[in-house]
Amino acid sequence: MCDVHGAAVVPWDLNDRTVNCWSPPVAEASQRVKDLIAVELALHEARKAEKTAEKERESYHRAVGDDTYAAQALAVVTQKHEDAERRVTELEGERQALLIALGDRRPRPVVRAAEEDGEPKLALTLAEQPYAVAVHMQRYAAENLERAGKTRGYDLPESLVDAGQLSKRA
């Protein structure tokens, strides 16, 4: 854990290789991101519970004999495993629905002029957001930059020409 200056964690969404990964910063999309994070956390926990239930079922399955109690215990852990699988499937469906609603993109973080004593300064700062959202957005930005970098290397002059900041003759 460490504190970082806001500028150090701003996703570089204006990078021409990843600009299509971002959507406008709309309140509805920001809420969907929060919902997505909650679903992903629940999905992670559900997958762990599913693995635990599967291991428990396997251990009872191997130990089952003719004993009625053992058969009943196996039925209970089998039901527990099926419930865990169902929960994982439900959460994966919710996650997919949220990703579709987001267009498989994330809203750009809102950047504002930093203020000190009520006066705007030259520095920029991110709008306040929950820690989980900031982490999610940073990971999303890093993954997309990495993916874009693997597909095609970054060419600064070409990028400047595309952005209209450099003539093609230069």
Tab-separated table of N, CA and C in Angstrom, residues 1-114:
chain	number	residue	atom	x	y	z
A	1	MET	N	0.838	-1.182	0.000
A	1	MET	CA	0.000	0.000	0.000
A	1	MET	C	0.881	1.243	0.000
A	2	CYS	N	0.502	2.178	-0.825
A	2	CYS	CA	1.250	3.424	-0.838
A	2	CYS	C	0.343	4.531	-1.359
A	3	ASP	N	0.667	5.748	-1.018
A	3	ASP	CA	-0.059	6.892	-1.544
A	3	ASP	C	0.674	7.361	-2.788
A	4	VAL	N	-0.083	7.653	-3.821
A	4	VAL	CA	0.536	8.152	-5.047
A	4	VAL	C	-0.131	9.452	-5.442
A	5	HIS	N	0.612	10.288	-6.097
A	5	HIS	CA	0.062	11.534	-6.601
A	5	HIS	C	-0.960	11.189	-7.672
A	6	GLY	N	-2.051	11.917	-7.717
A	6	GLY	CA	-3.139	11.627	-8.661
A	6	GLY	C	-2.694	11.509	-10.102
A	7	ALA	N	-1.734	12.350	-10.518
A	7	ALA	CA	-1.293	12.319	-11.909
A	7	ALA	C	-0.595	11.007	-12.245
A	8	ALA	N	-0.050	10.343	-11.249
A	8	ALA	CA	0.678	9.100	-11.493
A	8	ALA	C	-0.257	7.959	-11.837
A	9	VAL	N	-1.526	8.085	-11.483
A	9	VAL	CA	-2.449	6.981	-11.724
A	9	VAL	C	-3.532	7.320	-12.738
A	10	VAL	N	-3.416	8.465	-13.392
A	10	VAL	CA	-4.407	8.822	-14.409
A	10	VAL	C	-4.215	7.922	-15.618
A	11	PRO	N	-5.265	7.215	-16.053
A	11	PRO	CA	-5.129	6.395	-17.257
A	11	PRO	C	-4.893	7.290	-18.469
A	12	TRP	N	-3.989	6.910	-19.287
A	12	TRP	CA	-3.671	7.729	-20.451
A	12	TRP	C	-4.645	7.394	-21.575
A	13	ASP	N	-5.908	7.779	-21.356
A	13	ASP	CA	-6.960	7.435	-22.310
A	13	ASP	C	-6.845	8.205	-23.612
A	14	LEU	N	-6.047	9.260	-23.654
A	14	LEU	CA	-5.915	10.016	-24.889
A	14	LEU	C	-4.846	9.421	-25.800
A	15	ASN	N	-4.175	8.396	-25.348
A	15	ASN	CA	-3.217	7.701	-26.196
A	15	ASN	C	-3.984	7.186	-27.412
A	16	ASP	N	-3.487	7.475	-28.596
A	16	ASP	CA	-4.248	7.130	-29.802
A	16	ASP	C	-4.455	5.634	-29.981
A	17	ARG	N	-3.676	4.812	-29.306
A	17	ARG	CA	-3.843	3.358	-29.430
A	17	ARG	C	-4.980	2.829	-28.553
A	18	THR	N	-5.359	3.576	-27.522
A	18	THR	CA	-6.382	3.082	-26.602
A	18	THR	C	-7.603	3.990	-26.512
A	19	VAL	N	-7.698	4.987	-27.339
A	19	VAL	CA	-8.811	5.934	-27.235
A	19	VAL	C	-10.165	5.245	-27.407
A	20	ASN	N	-10.222	4.176	-28.191
A	20	ASN	CA	-11.495	3.482	-28.403
A	20	ASN	C	-11.904	2.615	-27.212
A	21	CYS	N	-11.063	2.512	-26.193
A	21	CYS	CA	-11.388	1.719	-25.002
A	21	CYS	C	-12.173	2.529	-23.974
A	22	TRP	N	-12.333	3.818	-24.220
A	22	TRP	CA	-12.939	4.705	-23.241
A	22	TRP	C	-14.230	5.303	-23.781
A	23	SER	N	-15.164	5.556	-22.876
A	23	SER	CA	-16.409	6.225	-23.240
A	23	SER	C	-16.492	7.541	-22.465
A	24	PRO	N	-17.405	8.421	-22.846
A	24	PRO	CA	-17.529	9.690	-22.104
A	24	PRO	C	-17.880	9.447	-20.633
A	25	PRO	N	-17.438	10.335	-19.753
A	25	PRO	CA	-17.690	10.155	-18.316
A	25	PRO	C	-19.135	10.506	-17.933
A	26	VAL	N	-20.019	9.549	-18.064
A	26	VAL	CA	-21.431	9.732	-17.751
A	26	VAL	C	-21.711	9.095	-16.388
A	27	ALA	N	-22.580	9.718	-15.596
A	27	ALA	CA	-22.879	9.199	-14.248
A	27	ALA	C	-23.413	7.772	-14.299
A	28	GLU	N	-24.241	7.463	-15.296
A	28	GLU	CA	-24.812	6.122	-15.425
A	28	GLU	C	-23.715	5.082	-15.649
A	29	ALA	N	-22.748	5.410	-16.497
A	29	ALA	CA	-21.641	4.488	-16.762
A	29	ALA	C	-20.768	4.323	-15.525
A	30	SER	N	-20.567	5.391	-14.786
A	30	SER	CA	-19.777	5.300	-13.557
A	30	SER	C	-20.457	4.384	-12.544
A	31	GLN	N	-21.781	4.456	-12.465
A	31	GLN	CA	-22.518	3.568	-11.561
A	31	GLN	C	-22.398	2.122	-12.028
A	32	ARG	N	-22.438	1.913	-13.332
A	32	ARG	CA	-22.287	0.551	-13.859
A	32	ARG	C	-20.907	-0.012	-13.541
A	33	VAL	N	-19.888	0.846	-13.575
A	33	VAL	CA	-18.535	0.400	-13.217
A	33	VAL	C	-18.512	-0.040	-11.758
A	34	LYS	N	-19.162	0.737	-10.886
A	34	LYS	CA	-19.232	0.352	-9.472
A	34	LYS	C	-19.962	-0.977	-9.313
A	35	ASP	N	-21.057	-1.147	-10.061
A	35	ASP	CA	-21.792	-2.415	-10.019
A	35	ASP	C	-20.936	-3.561	-10.539
A	36	LEU	N	-20.179	-3.295	-11.612
A	36	LEU	CA	-19.291	-4.305	-12.191
A	36	LEU	C	-18.237	-4.741	-11.177
A	37	ILE	N	-17.675	-3.790	-10.461
A	37	ILE	CA	-16.669	-4.108	-9.454
A	37	ILE	C	-17.271	-4.978	-8.363
A	38	ALA	N	-18.471	-4.632	-7.918
A	38	ALA	CA	-19.141	-5.425	-6.879
A	38	ALA	C	-19.412	-6.843	-7.370
A	39	VAL	N	-19.845	-6.975	-8.621
A	39	VAL	CA	-20.125	-8.299	-9.188
A	39	VAL	C	-18.829	-9.095	-9.333
A	40	GLU	N	-17.757	-8.442	-9.761
A	40	GLU	CA	-16.480	-9.146	-9.913
A	40	GLU	C	-15.952	-9.638	-8.567
A	41	LEU	N	-16.112	-8.843	-7.525
A	41	LEU	CA	-15.695	-9.287	-6.187
A	41	LEU	C	-16.544	-10.475	-5.729
A	42	ALA	N	-17.853	-10.381	-5.939
A	42	ALA	CA	-18.747	-11.480	-5.566
A	42	ALA	C	-18.435	-12.730	-6.387
A	43	LEU	N	-18.118	-12.542	-7.665
A	43	LEU	CA	-17.776	-13.664	-8.540
A	43	LEU	C	-16.490	-14.341	-8.072
A	44	HIS	N	-15.522	-13.557	-7.666
A	44	HIS	CA	-14.262	-14.114	-7.148
A	44	HIS	C	-14.537	-14.978	-5.920
A	45	GLU	N	-15.348	-14.457	-5.011
A	45	GLU	CA	-15.692	-15.215	-3.798
A	45	GLU	C	-16.506	-16.462	-4.146
A	46	ALA	N	-17.418	-16.340	-5.110
A	46	ALA	CA	-18.248	-17.484	-5.512
A	46	ALA	C	-17.394	-18.575	-6.154
A	47	ARG	N	-16.399	-18.194	-6.919
A	47	ARG	CA	-15.510	-19.193	-7.533
A	47	ARG	C	-14.704	-19.921	-6.460
A	48	LYS	N	-14.261	-19.178	-5.442
A	48	LYS	CA	-13.545	-19.833	-4.341
A	48	LYS	C	-14.467	-20.802	-3.615
A	49	ALA	N	-15.702	-20.389	-3.366
A	49	ALA	CA	-16.669	-21.267	-2.693
A	49	ALA	C	-16.968	-22.491	-3.542
A	50	GLU	N	-17.014	-22.304	-4.865
A	50	GLU	CA	-17.269	-23.426	-5.768
A	50	GLU	C	-16.122	-24.436	-5.705
A	51	LYS	N	-14.898	-23.949	-5.716
A	51	LYS	CA	-13.744	-24.855	-5.632
A	51	LYS	C	-13.719	-25.608	-4.315
A	52	THR	N	-14.038	-24.901	-3.245
A	52	THR	CA	-14.085	-25.542	-1.924
A	52	THR	C	-15.154	-26.626	-1.903
A	53	ALA	N	-16.333	-26.309	-2.433
A	53	ALA	CA	-17.435	-27.284	-2.460
A	53	ALA	C	-17.077	-28.475	-3.344
A	54	GLU	N	-16.362	-28.220	-4.438
A	54	GLU	CA	-15.966	-29.310	-5.326
A	54	GLU	C	-14.971	-30.240	-4.625
A	55	LYS	N	-14.014	-29.649	-3.926
A	55	LYS	CA	-13.047	-30.476	-3.186
A	55	LYS	C	-13.745	-31.285	-2.100
A	56	GLU	N	-14.677	-30.662	-1.408
A	56	GLU	CA	-15.424	-31.355	-0.361
A	56	GLU	C	-16.242	-32.500	-0.963
A	57	ARG	N	-16.864	-32.236	-2.096
A	57	ARG	CA	-17.659	-33.278	-2.762
A	57	ARG	C	-16.781	-34.444	-3.183
A	58	GLU	N	-15.612	-34.126	-3.739
A	58	GLU	CA	-14.683	-35.178	-4.164
A	58	GLU	C	-14.202	-36.019	-2.982
A	59	SER	N	-13.929	-35.355	-1.859
A	59	SER	CA	-13.457	-36.121	-0.699
A	59	SER	C	-14.563	-37.019	-0.155
A	60	TYR	N	-15.812	-36.545	-0.126
A	60	TYR	CA	-16.929	-37.386	0.309
A	60	TYR	C	-17.206	-38.486	-0.700
A	61	HIS	N	-17.033	-38.163	-1.977
A	61	HIS	CA	-17.288	-39.144	-3.036
A	61	HIS	C	-16.334	-40.331	-2.915
A	62	ARG	N	-15.072	-40.037	-2.593
A	62	ARG	CA	-14.080	-41.103	-2.446
A	62	ARG	C	-14.308	-41.919	-1.173
A	63	ALA	N	-14.877	-41.269	-0.148
A	63	ALA	CA	-15.034	-41.932	1.144
A	63	ALA	C	-16.385	-42.622	1.302
A	64	VAL	N	-17.272	-42.521	0.333
A	64	VAL	CA	-18.632	-43.079	0.462
A	64	VAL	C	-18.598	-44.592	0.482
A	65	GLY	N	-19.356	-45.128	1.391
A	65	GLY	CA	-19.496	-46.582	1.483
A	65	GLY	C	-20.982	-46.917	1.424
A	66	ASP	N	-21.364	-47.985	2.076
A	66	ASP	CA	-22.768	-48.381	2.103
A	66	ASP	C	-23.531	-47.665	3.219
A	67	ASP	N	-22.816	-46.915	4.031
A	67	ASP	CA	-23.434	-46.222	5.159
A	67	ASP	C	-24.435	-45.174	4.669
A	68	THR	N	-25.629	-45.154	5.246
A	68	THR	CA	-26.666	-44.197	4.843
A	68	THR	C	-26.247	-42.775	5.182
A	69	TYR	N	-25.579	-42.614	6.317
A	69	TYR	CA	-25.127	-41.284	6.717
A	69	TYR	C	-24.152	-40.726	5.672
A	70	ALA	N	-23.219	-41.541	5.202
A	70	ALA	CA	-22.239	-41.107	4.202
A	70	ALA	C	-22.935	-40.730	2.901
A	71	ALA	N	-23.950	-41.488	2.511
A	71	ALA	CA	-24.692	-41.177	1.291
A	71	ALA	C	-25.443	-39.858	1.443
A	72	GLN	N	-26.017	-39.629	2.620
A	72	GLN	CA	-26.725	-38.369	2.867
A	72	GLN	C	-25.745	-37.191	2.854
A	73	ALA	N	-24.588	-37.377	3.463
A	73	ALA	CA	-23.566	-36.329	3.491
A	73	ALA	C	-23.099	-36.018	2.075
A	74	LEU	N	-22.941	-37.059	1.253
A	74	LEU	CA	-22.546	-36.858	-0.143
A	74	LEU	C	-23.625	-36.069	-0.883
A	75	ALA	N	-24.877	-36.383	-0.626
A	75	ALA	CA	-25.975	-35.662	-1.277
A	75	ALA	C	-25.968	-34.184	-0.872
A	76	VAL	N	-25.687	-33.914	0.396
A	76	VAL	CA	-25.640	-32.534	0.890
A	76	VAL	C	-24.505	-31.758	0.222
A	77	VAL	N	-23.306	-32.330	0.183
A	77	VAL	CA	-22.176	-31.610	-0.420
A	77	VAL	C	-22.343	-31.500	-1.935
A	78	THR	N	-22.999	-32.486	-2.560
A	78	THR	CA	-23.273	-32.390	-3.996
A	78	THR	C	-24.228	-31.235	-4.263
A	79	GLN	N	-25.250	-31.084	-3.423
A	79	GLN	CA	-26.196	-29.968	-3.562
A	79	GLN	C	-25.489	-28.629	-3.335
A	80	LYS	N	-24.597	-28.610	-2.360
A	80	LYS	CA	-23.830	-27.400	-2.066
A	80	LYS	C	-22.976	-27.011	-3.283
A	81	HIS	N	-22.363	-27.996	-3.926
A	81	HIS	CA	-21.549	-27.738	-5.111
A	81	HIS	C	-22.414	-27.231	-6.260
A	82	GLU	N	-23.575	-27.839	-6.456
A	82	GLU	CA	-24.474	-27.393	-7.526
A	82	GLU	C	-24.946	-25.964	-7.289
A	83	ASP	N	-25.251	-25.628	-6.027
A	83	ASP	CA	-25.657	-24.258	-5.691
A	83	ASP	C	-24.521	-23.275	-5.979
A	84	ALA	N	-23.298	-23.664	-5.638
A	84	ALA	CA	-22.135	-22.808	-5.891
A	84	ALA	C	-21.932	-22.607	-7.389
A	85	GLU	N	-22.084	-23.680	-8.170
A	85	GLU	CA	-21.965	-23.559	-9.633
A	85	GLU	C	-23.033	-22.625	-10.183
A	86	ARG	N	-24.249	-22.764	-9.676
A	86	ARG	CA	-25.360	-21.912	-10.130
A	86	ARG	C	-25.069	-20.449	-9.819
A	87	ARG	N	-24.531	-20.189	-8.624
A	87	ARG	CA	-24.210	-18.811	-8.223
A	87	ARG	C	-23.131	-18.223	-9.130
A	88	VAL	N	-22.121	-19.014	-9.453
A	88	VAL	CA	-21.051	-18.548	-10.348
A	88	VAL	C	-21.644	-18.222	-11.721
A	89	THR	N	-22.519	-19.081	-12.224
A	89	THR	CA	-23.138	-18.849	-13.531
A	89	THR	C	-23.982	-17.578	-13.518
A	90	GLU	N	-24.745	-17.363	-12.437
A	90	GLU	CA	-25.557	-16.145	-12.319
A	90	GLU	C	-24.685	-14.896	-12.322
A	91	LEU	N	-23.614	-14.934	-11.538
A	91	LEU	CA	-22.726	-13.774	-11.449
A	91	LEU	C	-21.995	-13.521	-12.762
A	92	GLU	N	-21.601	-14.583	-13.461
A	92	GLU	CA	-20.960	-14.400	-14.764
A	92	GLU	C	-21.943	-13.761	-15.743
A	93	GLY	N	-23.222	-14.152	-15.661
A	93	GLY	CA	-24.250	-13.538	-16.502
A	93	GLY	C	-24.426	-12.059	-16.178
A	94	GLU	N	-24.448	-11.721	-14.885
A	94	GLU	CA	-24.551	-10.318	-14.478
A	94	GLU	C	-23.349	-9.525	-14.967
A	95	ARG	N	-22.164	-10.112	-14.819
A	95	ARG	CA	-20.941	-9.426	-15.264
A	95	ARG	C	-20.994	-9.176	-16.765
A	96	GLN	N	-21.400	-10.186	-17.518
A	96	GLN	CA	-21.501	-10.044	-18.979
A	96	GLN	C	-22.507	-8.959	-19.338
A	97	ALA	N	-23.651	-8.924	-18.646
A	97	ALA	CA	-24.673	-7.911	-18.921
A	97	ALA	C	-24.140	-6.506	-18.645
A	98	LEU	N	-23.376	-6.346	-17.559
A	98	LEU	CA	-22.798	-5.037	-17.254
A	98	LEU	C	-21.752	-4.635	-18.287
A	99	LEU	N	-20.938	-5.598	-18.727
A	99	LEU	CA	-19.939	-5.288	-19.757
A	99	LEU	C	-20.617	-4.874	-21.059
A	100	ILE	N	-21.704	-5.553	-21.404
A	100	ILE	CA	-22.447	-5.201	-22.613
A	100	ILE	C	-23.055	-3.809	-22.464
A	101	ALA	N	-23.623	-3.517	-21.279
A	101	ALA	CA	-24.212	-2.198	-21.027
A	101	ALA	C	-23.154	-1.097	-21.116
A	102	LEU	N	-21.936	-1.418	-20.720
A	102	LEU	CA	-20.831	-0.450	-20.813
A	102	LEU	C	-20.232	-0.401	-22.213
A	103	GLY	N	-20.682	-1.272	-23.100
A	103	GLY	CA	-20.091	-1.339	-24.430
A	103	GLY	C	-18.692	-1.909	-24.377
A	104	ASP	N	-18.403	-2.691	-23.334
A	104	ASP	CA	-17.082	-3.270	-23.077
A	104	ASP	C	-16.000	-2.188	-22.997
A	105	ARG	N	-16.417	-0.990	-22.585
A	105	ARG	CA	-15.495	0.127	-22.383
A	105	ARG	C	-15.741	0.703	-20.998
A	106	ARG	N	-14.866	1.579	-20.553
A	106	ARG	CA	-15.039	2.238	-19.265
A	106	ARG	C	-15.119	3.741	-19.495
A	107	PRO	N	-15.836	4.447	-18.622
A	107	PRO	CA	-15.906	5.909	-18.768
A	107	PRO	C	-14.578	6.548	-18.382
A	108	ARG	N	-14.175	7.550	-19.161
A	108	ARG	CA	-12.939	8.270	-18.841
A	108	ARG	C	-13.056	8.892	-17.453
A	109	PRO	N	-11.985	8.859	-16.693
A	109	PRO	CA	-12.015	9.545	-15.394
A	109	PRO	C	-12.161	11.053	-15.605
A	110	VAL	N	-12.866	11.703	-14.709
A	110	VAL	CA	-13.057	13.143	-14.803
A	110	VAL	C	-11.830	13.829	-14.231
A	111	VAL	N	-11.234	14.704	-15.034
A	111	VAL	CA	-10.045	15.440	-14.615
A	111	VAL	C	-10.436	16.910	-14.496
A	112	ARG	N	-10.047	17.530	-13.380
A	112	ARG	CA	-10.383	18.929	-13.123
A	112	ARG	C	-9.119	19.701	-12.767
A	113	ALA	N	-9.244	21.019	-12.810
A	113	ALA	CA	-8.146	21.856	-12.341
A	113	ALA	C	-8.076	21.747	-10.823
A	114	ALA	N	-6.881	21.587	-10.318
A	114	ALA	CA	-6.700	21.514	-8.867
A	114	ALA	C	-7.000	22.883	-8.269
